Each structure stands twice: as C-alpha cells, then as structure tokens.
Coordinates of C-alpha atoms in Angstrom, one line a residue:
R110 CA 116.0 93.4 86.5
P111 CA 119.2 95.5 86.8
A112 CA 117.4 98.7 85.8
D113 CA 115.2 99.0 88.8
G114 CA 115.8 95.9 91.0
T115 CA 112.4 94.5 90.4
L116 CA 111.5 90.8 89.9
D117 CA 111.1 89.6 86.3
L118 CA 107.9 87.6 86.7
A119 CA 108.0 86.4 83.1
H120 CA 111.4 85.0 83.6
L121 CA 110.4 83.3 86.8
E122 CA 107.4 81.7 85.1
R123 CA 109.8 80.2 82.5
L124 CA 111.9 78.7 85.3
V125 CA 109.1 77.2 87.4
G126 CA 107.8 73.8 86.1
E127 CA 106.8 70.3 87.1
R128 CA 110.2 69.6 88.6
T129 CA 110.0 72.6 90.9
R130 CA 109.5 71.6 94.6
L131 CA 110.1 74.9 96.5
V132 CA 110.2 78.6 95.5
A133 CA 112.0 80.9 97.9
V134 CA 111.2 84.6 97.6
T135 CA 112.1 87.7 99.6
A136 CA 109.2 89.9 100.7
A137 CA 111.4 92.9 100.7
S138 CA 115.0 93.4 99.5
N139 CA 117.4 94.3 102.4
A140 CA 119.6 96.0 99.8
L141 CA 117.3 97.9 97.4
G142 CA 114.1 98.0 99.4
T143 CA 112.1 96.4 96.6
V144 CA 108.9 94.7 97.5
P145 CA 108.2 91.9 95.0
P146 CA 104.7 90.7 94.1
V147 CA 104.9 87.8 96.6
R148 CA 101.3 86.7 96.1
Q149 CA 101.8 86.4 92.3
V150 CA 105.0 84.3 92.9
A151 CA 103.1 82.1 95.3
D152 CA 100.2 81.5 92.9
L153 CA 102.7 80.7 90.2
A154 CA 104.5 78.2 92.4
H155 CA 101.4 76.6 93.7
A156 CA 100.1 76.1 90.2
A157 CA 103.2 74.0 89.5
G158 CA 102.7 72.0 92.7
A159 CA 105.5 73.7 94.5
L160 CA 105.7 75.1 98.1
V161 CA 106.6 78.7 98.9
Y162 CA 109.1 79.9 101.4
V163 CA 109.0 83.7 102.2
D164 CA 111.9 85.6 103.7
A165 CA 110.2 88.4 105.5
V166 CA 113.2 89.7 107.5
Q167 CA 113.3 93.1 105.8
Y168 CA 109.6 93.2 105.3
A169 CA 108.7 92.9 109.0
P170 CA 109.6 96.4 110.2
H171 CA 107.7 98.0 107.4
R172 CA 104.6 96.0 106.5
F173 CA 102.0 94.0 108.3
I174 CA 102.6 90.3 107.7
D175 CA 99.6 88.3 106.6
V176 CA 100.7 84.8 105.6
A177 CA 97.3 84.0 104.0
A178 CA 97.4 87.1 101.9
L179 CA 100.9 86.4 100.8
G180 CA 100.2 82.8 100.0
A181 CA 103.1 81.5 102.0
D182 CA 103.6 77.9 103.1
F183 CA 106.6 79.0 105.2
L184 CA 107.7 82.4 106.4
A185 CA 110.8 83.4 108.3
C186 CA 111.9 86.6 109.9
S187 CA 113.8 87.9 113.0
A188 CA 112.4 89.8 115.9
Y189 CA 115.3 92.2 115.9
K190 CA 114.0 93.7 112.7
F191 CA 110.7 94.6 114.3
F192 CA 112.5 96.2 117.3
G193 CA 112.8 93.1 119.5
P194 CA 115.7 90.8 120.4
H195 CA 117.8 88.6 118.1
T196 CA 115.3 85.7 117.9
G197 CA 114.5 83.8 114.7
V198 CA 110.9 83.3 113.8
L199 CA 109.6 80.5 111.6
W200 CA 106.0 80.2 110.6
G201 CA 104.8 77.2 108.7
R202 CA 101.5 75.6 107.7
G203 CA 100.5 73.2 110.4
D204 CA 100.1 70.2 108.2
L205 CA 103.5 70.7 106.7
L206 CA 105.2 71.2 110.0
A207 CA 103.5 68.0 111.3
D208 CA 104.5 65.9 108.3
L209 CA 108.0 67.1 107.6
E210 CA 110.9 65.3 109.3
A211 CA 112.8 67.7 111.6
Y212 CA 116.6 67.7 111.9
K213 CA 116.5 67.7 115.7
V214 CA 118.2 66.5 118.9
V215 CA 117.3 63.0 119.9
P216 CA 115.4 63.9 123.1
A217 CA 113.2 66.4 121.3
P218 CA 109.6 65.1 120.8
D219 CA 108.4 64.0 117.3
T220 CA 105.5 66.4 117.4
G221 CA 105.4 70.2 117.0
P222 CA 106.2 72.8 117.8
D223 CA 108.9 71.4 120.1
K224 CA 110.4 69.1 117.4
W225 CA 111.4 72.3 115.5
E226 CA 113.4 73.6 118.5
T227 CA 117.0 72.8 119.1
G228 CA 116.7 72.5 122.9
T229 CA 115.6 74.6 125.8
Q230 CA 114.2 77.8 124.5
S231 CA 115.5 81.2 125.3
F232 CA 112.6 82.3 127.5
E233 CA 114.1 85.7 128.2
S234 CA 114.4 86.4 124.5
L235 CA 110.8 85.2 123.9
A236 CA 109.6 87.7 126.5
G237 CA 111.4 90.4 124.5
V238 CA 109.6 89.2 121.3
A239 CA 106.2 89.5 123.1
A240 CA 107.2 93.0 124.3
A241 CA 108.1 94.1 120.8
V242 CA 104.7 93.0 119.5
D243 CA 103.0 94.8 122.3
Y244 CA 105.0 97.9 121.5
L245 CA 103.8 97.8 117.9
A246 CA 100.2 97.2 119.0
S247 CA 100.5 100.3 121.2
L248 CA 100.9 102.4 118.0
G249 CA 97.4 101.4 116.7
D250 CA 93.8 101.1 117.8
G251 CA 91.4 98.2 117.7
P252 CA 89.5 95.6 119.7
T253 CA 92.3 92.9 119.6
R254 CA 96.0 93.0 119.6
R255 CA 96.1 91.7 116.0
A256 CA 93.8 94.5 115.0
R257 CA 96.0 97.1 116.8
V258 CA 99.1 95.7 115.2
G259 CA 97.4 95.9 111.7
A260 CA 96.3 99.5 112.4
A261 CA 99.8 100.4 113.6
Y262 CA 101.3 99.1 110.4
A263 CA 98.9 101.2 108.3
V264 CA 100.1 104.3 110.1
I265 CA 103.7 103.2 109.9
R266 CA 103.5 102.6 106.1
A267 CA 101.9 106.0 105.5
H268 CA 104.6 107.8 107.5
E269 CA 107.4 105.8 105.9
E270 CA 106.2 106.4 102.4
A271 CA 106.2 110.1 103.1
L272 CA 109.8 109.9 104.3
A273 CA 110.7 107.8 101.2
A274 CA 109.1 110.4 98.9
R275 CA 111.0 113.2 100.6
F276 CA 114.3 111.3 100.3
L277 CA 113.8 110.3 96.7
E278 CA 113.0 113.9 95.8
G279 CA 116.1 115.2 97.6
V280 CA 118.5 112.6 96.2
A281 CA 117.4 113.3 92.6
R282 CA 118.7 116.9 93.1
L283 CA 122.2 115.8 94.3
P284 CA 124.8 115.4 91.6
G285 CA 127.3 112.6 91.9
L286 CA 125.0 110.2 93.6
R287 CA 123.4 107.2 92.0
L288 CA 120.5 105.5 93.6
Y289 CA 119.8 101.8 92.7
G290 CA 116.4 100.3 92.6
L291 CA 113.1 102.0 92.3
T292 CA 113.4 105.8 92.1
D293 CA 109.9 106.7 91.0
P294 CA 108.0 108.4 93.9
G295 CA 104.8 107.1 92.2
R296 CA 105.8 103.5 93.0
L297 CA 106.3 103.8 96.7
G298 CA 104.0 100.8 97.3
E299 CA 106.6 98.6 95.6
R300 CA 109.4 99.5 98.0
T301 CA 110.3 100.0 101.6
P302 CA 112.3 103.1 102.7
T303 CA 115.6 101.2 102.3
F304 CA 118.0 102.8 99.8
A305 CA 121.3 101.7 98.2
L306 CA 123.4 104.3 96.5
S307 CA 126.9 105.1 95.4
V308 CA 128.9 108.3 95.8
E309 CA 130.9 109.1 92.7
G310 CA 134.7 108.7 93.4
M311 CA 134.2 107.5 97.0
H312 CA 134.3 103.9 98.4
P313 CA 131.1 103.1 100.2
D314 CA 133.0 102.3 103.4
E315 CA 134.5 105.8 103.3
A316 CA 131.1 107.4 102.7
A317 CA 129.6 105.4 105.7
R318 CA 132.6 106.5 107.9
R319 CA 132.2 110.2 107.1
L320 CA 128.4 110.0 107.7
G321 CA 129.1 108.2 111.0
E322 CA 131.3 111.1 112.1
Q323 CA 128.3 113.3 111.8
G324 CA 126.2 110.9 113.9
I325 CA 124.4 109.3 111.0
Y326 CA 124.5 105.6 111.1
T327 CA 124.5 103.8 107.7
W328 CA 125.8 100.5 106.3
S329 CA 128.2 99.8 103.5
G330 CA 129.2 96.7 101.6
D331 CA 126.8 94.0 100.5
Y332 CA 124.8 93.5 103.7
Y333 CA 124.7 89.8 102.9
A334 CA 123.0 90.5 99.6
V335 CA 126.0 89.2 97.6
G336 CA 124.0 88.1 94.6
V337 CA 122.3 91.5 94.3
M338 CA 125.7 93.3 94.3
E339 CA 127.1 91.0 91.7
H340 CA 124.1 91.4 89.6
L341 CA 124.4 95.2 89.8
G342 CA 128.1 95.0 88.9
V343 CA 129.2 96.8 92.1
A344 CA 130.6 93.9 94.2
A345 CA 134.2 94.5 93.1
G346 CA 134.0 98.1 94.1
G347 CA 132.9 97.4 97.6
G348 CA 129.1 97.3 97.2
L349 CA 126.9 100.2 98.0
L350 CA 126.0 102.6 100.8
R351 CA 122.7 101.7 102.4
I352 CA 120.5 104.3 104.1
G353 CA 117.2 103.2 105.8
F354 CA 114.4 104.9 107.6
V355 CA 111.8 103.5 109.9
H356 CA 108.7 104.7 111.7
Y357 CA 110.5 106.7 114.4
N358 CA 112.5 108.7 111.9
T359 CA 111.3 112.3 111.1
A360 CA 111.2 114.5 108.1
S361 CA 113.9 116.7 109.6
E362 CA 116.2 113.6 109.9
V363 CA 115.7 112.9 106.2
D364 CA 116.7 116.4 105.4
R365 CA 119.8 116.0 107.7
V366 CA 120.8 112.9 105.8
L367 CA 120.4 114.7 102.4
E368 CA 122.4 117.6 103.6
A369 CA 125.2 115.3 104.8
L370 CA 125.2 113.5 101.4
A371 CA 125.5 116.8 99.6
G372 CA 128.4 117.6 101.9
L373 CA 130.2 114.4 100.9
R374 CA 130.2 115.6 97.3
S375 CA 131.1 119.2 98.0
G376 CA 133.9 118.0 100.4

C-alpha cells in the first residue's frame, strides 16, 4: 500500500489460488523497514497448496529468525547483514531439499547438503559466519547458544525500537522532510529501524553526500528495491535517502542524525 508501505493481505488473498506454486515474501523491507505478517502469508499460501520462500536478508540483523514460527519452507539471508562475512545462507525443509533437483556441477553428489553447493566451500568465510553467531550469542544469556541468541535478539529489538521511536519523533518535527512507510510510533512492532525519506528540493544522492561529509553514512537511490521506488513514484527522481540503525547505535547518534537532517534544510 503506497500510504504506509504495508502489505495488502486482502489483495494477496485474491491473487493466490490453485495455480499458485510458490509465494515469495520479504520478512522486512530493506527500503521502508516494514515487517509484513509473514506467518499469515505462509498460512494463506499453504492453504492453496503452495510453498513459501522468505527473504530474511533485512530481517536478520533485527529479529530472531524462527523458521517454524514464520511458516517458511525456504528462507534465505546473508551473514553480512548479521555482522559476518559476505556469505549467502539458504535454509530449506529437509524433505524439499532432498527431493528437488539441484542445478549443480557434475561431480557434486546427489544428496544434500553438498548437492546445493557449487564446489569447494569457502571455509574461511564459514568460520566468520560461526564467529558472527557467537558474537550475537555473547549479547544474551541462556543455557544453549540458541537460547543466548534468542535472548540477545530480545534485547536488540527493545533497544532498536527505542531508537526508532526517538527518530520518528524527531523527524516529525523537521519541516521539508517526508518519511515513507510506517510513521506511527505505536506500530514499531511492524517495522525495523530502517527509514527512507526525501529532502525537499534536494536529490537523495546530494543529501547522502552532505551527511557523509559529517561522518554520517547513509545510502541513496533504490538499494535494489526498484519495485518499491517505482510503486512510490520516486524512481525517476533518484529514489530516496535511507537511514538505518542497529543495536550498536546510541540515542545520541540518533540525535546527531536528526541535527544533521535539520542542517540540510536550513543550509
């Protein structure tokens, strides 16, 4: 929906039918930060006999991933989003991964998980993935690593929602800025602290450049979310400015960003 960037479930329900074989859904928008009701989407797809593929790339740094709770048949993300190396991650139901034919090199075995690899694995990178998981686990308490990771994400989410509320409150007071997506602080559970906005009279690339000169790293353009930008009607104008926060950011850094945004307008 253009108004707030949320998923129109009623429209999706009209699209899914007996001919549907696969429903792909993002767990969190990398542009607007929106967190769709993935479980409801999965239930709708499964009721029609379809499989569900979840893109959790933007979800991974902010929320604990539980494939059973999400109702996923497949889920993909990248370790670089949860503070590891650039390594792709694919989870799939065991029975599906065993039965599906893999597009693979001839010498690769016909059984998993090796049939889903393209060759010799990057063991150095995989060591980095394990280290990233251990880092996240170090932020929480519990008897097992999974329990510690879950506890860590609970703390991360609480901290990030506080940062998001602070940012939303501050942006609302700044004239000349338009924030896309959910802006209601009462709906923080439906979004991550990823924000897309426009600065009146300024190209998003220029806004990002000026913030960068102040040591504030942002992103401009479409960040590969081409469809979202087209849907919002901002693609022709260069997309939007993206500002994101994670667990290691502080309230004072949020204030610094808000002050810099105010400076863009006054300048």
